[in-house]
Tab-separated table of C-alpha atoms and ligand atoms in Angstrom:
chain	number	residue	atom	x	y	z
A	1	UNK	CA	20.047	23.811	2.368
A	2	UNK	CA	22.339	26.211	4.152
A	3	UNK	CA	25.274	25.505	1.840
A	4	UNK	CA	24.508	28.563	-0.324
A	5	UNK	CA	24.504	30.899	2.648
A	6	UNK	CA	26.892	33.798	1.829
A	7	UNK	CA	27.741	34.121	5.519
A	8	UNK	CA	28.718	30.493	5.841
A	9	UNK	CA	31.719	29.755	8.024
A	10	UNK	CA	34.875	28.095	6.570
A	11	UNK	CA	34.398	24.487	5.430
A	12	UNK	CA	36.097	23.010	8.509
A	13	UNK	CA	33.595	24.686	10.789
A	14	UNK	CA	30.654	24.169	8.485
A	15	UNK	CA	30.066	20.583	9.606
A	16	UNK	CA	29.956	21.674	13.226
A	17	UNK	CA	27.563	24.491	12.391
A	18	UNK	CA	25.361	22.074	10.461
A	19	UNK	CA	25.397	19.561	13.315
A	20	UNK	CA	24.202	22.231	15.703
A	21	UNK	CA	21.617	23.489	13.254
A	22	UNK	CA	20.076	20.058	12.732
A	23	UNK	CA	20.303	18.837	16.322
A	24	UNK	CA	16.569	18.153	16.459
A	25	UNK	CA	16.138	16.620	13.018
A	26	UNK	CA	18.002	13.320	12.990
A	27	UNK	CA	18.626	10.503	15.417
A	28	UNK	CA	19.951	6.974	15.682
A	29	UNK	CA	17.733	4.118	16.782
A	30	UNK	CA	19.807	0.929	16.889
A	31	UNK	CA	20.919	0.404	13.272
A	32	UNK	CA	18.246	2.804	12.009
A	33	UNK	CA	18.687	6.404	11.023
A	34	UNK	CA	15.552	8.379	11.938
A	35	UNK	CA	14.920	11.812	10.432
A	36	UNK	CA	12.254	14.440	10.004
A	37	UNK	CA	11.402	15.054	6.333
A	38	UNK	CA	13.527	17.850	4.879
A	39	UNK	CA	16.319	17.359	7.369
A	40	UNK	CA	19.941	18.221	6.663
A	41	UNK	CA	22.248	15.584	8.092
A	42	UNK	CA	25.592	16.565	9.642
A	43	UNK	CA	28.314	17.293	7.052
A	44	UNK	CA	29.940	13.885	7.316
A	45	UNK	CA	29.801	10.774	5.145
A	46	UNK	CA	26.702	8.709	6.010
A	47	UNK	CA	28.733	5.544	5.353
A	48	UNK	CA	32.062	6.124	7.133
A	49	UNK	CA	31.778	9.434	9.020
A	50	UNK	CA	34.662	11.098	7.114
A	51	UNK	CA	34.149	14.777	6.119
A	52	UNK	CA	31.545	14.998	3.345
A	53	UNK	CA	32.169	16.459	-0.105
A	54	UNK	CA	30.559	19.878	-0.449
A	55	UNK	CA	28.006	20.822	-1.512
A	56	UNK	CA	26.045	18.043	0.146
A	57	UNK	CA	23.519	16.206	-1.983
A	58	UNK	CA	19.781	16.618	-1.948
A	59	UNK	CA	18.149	13.211	-2.142
A	60	UNK	CA	14.490	12.214	-2.264
A	61	UNK	CA	13.307	8.922	-0.846
A	62	UNK	CA	9.975	7.249	-1.502
A	63	UNK	CA	8.079	4.598	0.383
A	64	UNK	CA	4.642	3.008	0.431
A	65	UNK	CA	3.039	0.409	2.667
A	66	UNK	CA	4.412	-3.052	1.762
A	67	UNK	CA	0.845	-4.444	1.342
A	68	UNK	CA	0.555	-2.392	-1.833
A	69	UNK	CA	2.953	-4.834	-3.534
A	70	UNK	CA	0.060	-7.347	-3.575
A	71	UNK	CA	-1.648	-5.285	-6.289
A	72	UNK	CA	1.180	-6.337	-8.635
A	73	UNK	CA	-0.792	-9.565	-9.049
A	74	UNK	CA	-3.700	-7.535	-10.457
A	75	UNK	CA	-1.416	-5.873	-12.960
A	76	UNK	CA	1.930	-4.146	-13.010
A	77	UNK	CA	0.490	-0.926	-14.466
A	78	UNK	CA	-2.206	-0.744	-11.782
A	79	UNK	CA	0.447	-1.165	-9.105
A	80	UNK	CA	2.656	1.543	-10.634
A	81	UNK	CA	-0.215	4.037	-10.845
A	82	UNK	CA	-1.380	3.315	-7.278
A	83	UNK	CA	2.173	3.519	-5.946
A	84	UNK	CA	2.640	6.875	-7.648
A	85	UNK	CA	-0.420	8.235	-5.825
A	86	UNK	CA	-0.032	6.757	-2.369
A	87	UNK	CA	3.730	6.788	-1.951
A	88	UNK	CA	5.204	9.105	0.648
A	89	UNK	CA	8.213	11.272	0.033
A	90	UNK	CA	11.067	12.391	2.276
A	91	UNK	CA	13.687	14.846	1.064
A	92	UNK	CA	17.016	14.630	2.914
A	93	UNK	CA	20.255	16.553	2.458
A	94	UNK	CA	23.119	14.169	3.106
A	95	UNK	CA	26.858	13.872	2.745
A	96	UNK	CA	29.227	11.342	1.167
A	97	UNK	CA	33.034	11.422	1.358
A	98	UNK	CA	35.196	11.412	-1.773
A	99	UNK	CA	35.868	7.691	-1.445
A	100	UNK	CA	32.201	6.746	-1.240
A	101	UNK	CA	31.255	9.119	-4.067
A	102	UNK	CA	33.876	7.318	-6.215
A	103	UNK	CA	32.661	3.893	-5.152
A	104	UNK	CA	29.104	4.853	-6.069
A	105	UNK	CA	30.153	6.132	-9.506
A	106	UNK	CA	32.199	2.973	-10.093
A	107	UNK	CA	29.233	0.687	-9.418
A	108	UNK	CA	27.032	2.769	-11.740
A	109	UNK	CA	29.678	2.604	-14.468
A	110	UNK	CA	29.988	-1.152	-13.938
A	111	UNK	CA	26.200	-1.514	-14.154
A	112	UNK	CA	25.986	0.492	-17.396
A	113	UNK	CA	28.931	-1.372	-18.926
A	114	UNK	CA	27.509	-4.759	-17.921
A	115	UNK	CA	24.075	-3.883	-19.307
A	116	UNK	CA	25.544	-2.738	-22.627
A	117	UNK	CA	27.633	-5.925	-22.838
A	118	UNK	CA	24.543	-8.004	-21.981
A	119	UNK	CA	22.466	-6.342	-24.709
A	120	UNK	CA	25.321	-6.961	-27.154
A	121	UNK	CA	25.503	-10.645	-26.164
A	122	UNK	CA	21.718	-11.044	-26.595
A	123	UNK	CA	21.768	-9.404	-30.036
A	124	UNK	CA	24.753	-11.469	-31.182
A	125	UNK	CA	23.367	-14.677	-29.646
A	126	UNK	CA	20.014	-14.249	-31.402
A	127	UNK	CA	21.677	-13.511	-34.703
A	128	UNK	CA	23.786	-16.655	-34.446
A	129	UNK	CA	20.932	-18.601	-32.874
A	130	UNK	CA	23.216	-19.311	-29.915
A	131	UNK	CA	20.868	-19.926	-26.971
A	132	UNK	CA	23.513	-20.060	-24.202
A	133	UNK	CA	25.014	-16.754	-25.370
A	134	UNK	CA	21.836	-14.722	-25.190
A	135	UNK	CA	20.863	-16.379	-21.918
A	136	UNK	CA	24.268	-15.349	-20.524
A	137	UNK	CA	23.536	-11.845	-21.810
A	138	UNK	CA	20.201	-11.758	-19.987
A	139	UNK	CA	21.872	-12.983	-16.769
A	140	UNK	CA	24.552	-10.306	-17.156
A	141	UNK	CA	21.869	-7.601	-17.455
A	142	UNK	CA	20.103	-8.784	-14.294
A	143	UNK	CA	23.429	-8.929	-12.413
A	144	UNK	CA	24.333	-5.436	-13.662
A	145	UNK	CA	21.011	-4.024	-12.487
A	146	UNK	CA	21.538	-5.520	-9.034
A	147	UNK	CA	25.096	-4.121	-8.857
A	148	UNK	CA	23.785	-0.726	-9.984
A	149	UNK	CA	20.913	-0.611	-7.520
A	150	UNK	CA	22.773	-1.978	-4.495
A	151	UNK	CA	26.017	-0.117	-5.225
A	152	UNK	CA	24.463	3.281	-5.880
A	153	UNK	CA	21.766	3.480	-3.258
A	154	UNK	CA	22.467	5.951	-0.497
A	155	UNK	CA	20.079	4.676	2.150
A	156	UNK	CA	17.218	2.189	2.250
A	157	UNK	CA	13.884	3.512	3.495
A	158	UNK	CA	12.205	1.102	5.882
A	159	UNK	CA	9.253	3.330	6.726
A	160	UNK	CA	7.948	6.843	6.127
A	161	UNK	CA	5.490	7.752	8.872
A	162	UNK	CA	3.555	10.945	9.574
A	163	UNK	CA	6.468	12.709	11.243
A	164	UNK	CA	9.507	10.493	10.930
A	165	UNK	CA	11.314	8.477	8.313
A	166	UNK	CA	13.447	5.435	9.074
A	167	UNK	CA	16.426	4.312	7.038
A	168	UNK	CA	18.792	1.380	6.999
A	169	UNK	CA	22.234	1.566	5.455
A	170	UNK	CA	23.927	4.361	7.404
A	171	UNK	CA	27.362	3.508	8.813
A	172	UNK	CA	27.718	2.645	12.509
A	173	UNK	CA	30.346	5.359	13.063
A	174	UNK	CA	28.079	7.989	11.560
A	175	UNK	CA	25.088	6.794	13.596
A	176	UNK	CA	27.135	6.851	16.809
A	177	UNK	CA	27.486	10.627	16.508
A	178	UNK	CA	23.731	11.236	16.436
A	179	UNK	CA	21.504	11.565	19.487
A	180	UNK	CA	19.401	8.532	20.408
A	181	UNK	CA	15.804	8.486	19.227
A	182	UNK	CA	13.422	8.468	22.148
A	183	UNK	CA	9.961	8.577	20.608
A	184	UNK	CA	7.930	5.511	19.798
A	185	UNK	CA	6.961	6.438	16.252
B	201	LIG	ZN1	32.610	7.634	3.247
């Protein structure tokens, strides 16, 4: 949003313009980032507060009430279908600096490489009937998935309410530049 504006000011002033524009859309609340759905965050890295790469990225975050996880016990498919219907969505335009974009790509590459290696080890281990090898492969896949998920996630949604969405995972320096959240929900 806003980044395709033909009248946009030079990049150095763009962040300031964005900050002004979104003054009433995002706040800090302790370690939480609180936003209104559809908000455009200031043009700085959400992790370290350095200038963000342009254009900023449009991200969508989903959340549902944690109690819904209990339906997993009734069946994974049932849970997935229910979650698809009741989940709430918050689009956010956010920035990452070059360093954090690289770090994110590196963890995704590591996750893909590890998964491929794990699949290879399982296939080879089964062929040779080598139990420890395919078990190591399975462990490598799980570890790769964790690296991929943790390393690539931008923010962690802790709650999507009627009007506001709360996130964990924004950097302290970035949060310090936002106004304090004063509402109770
Ligand atoms: Zn950064």
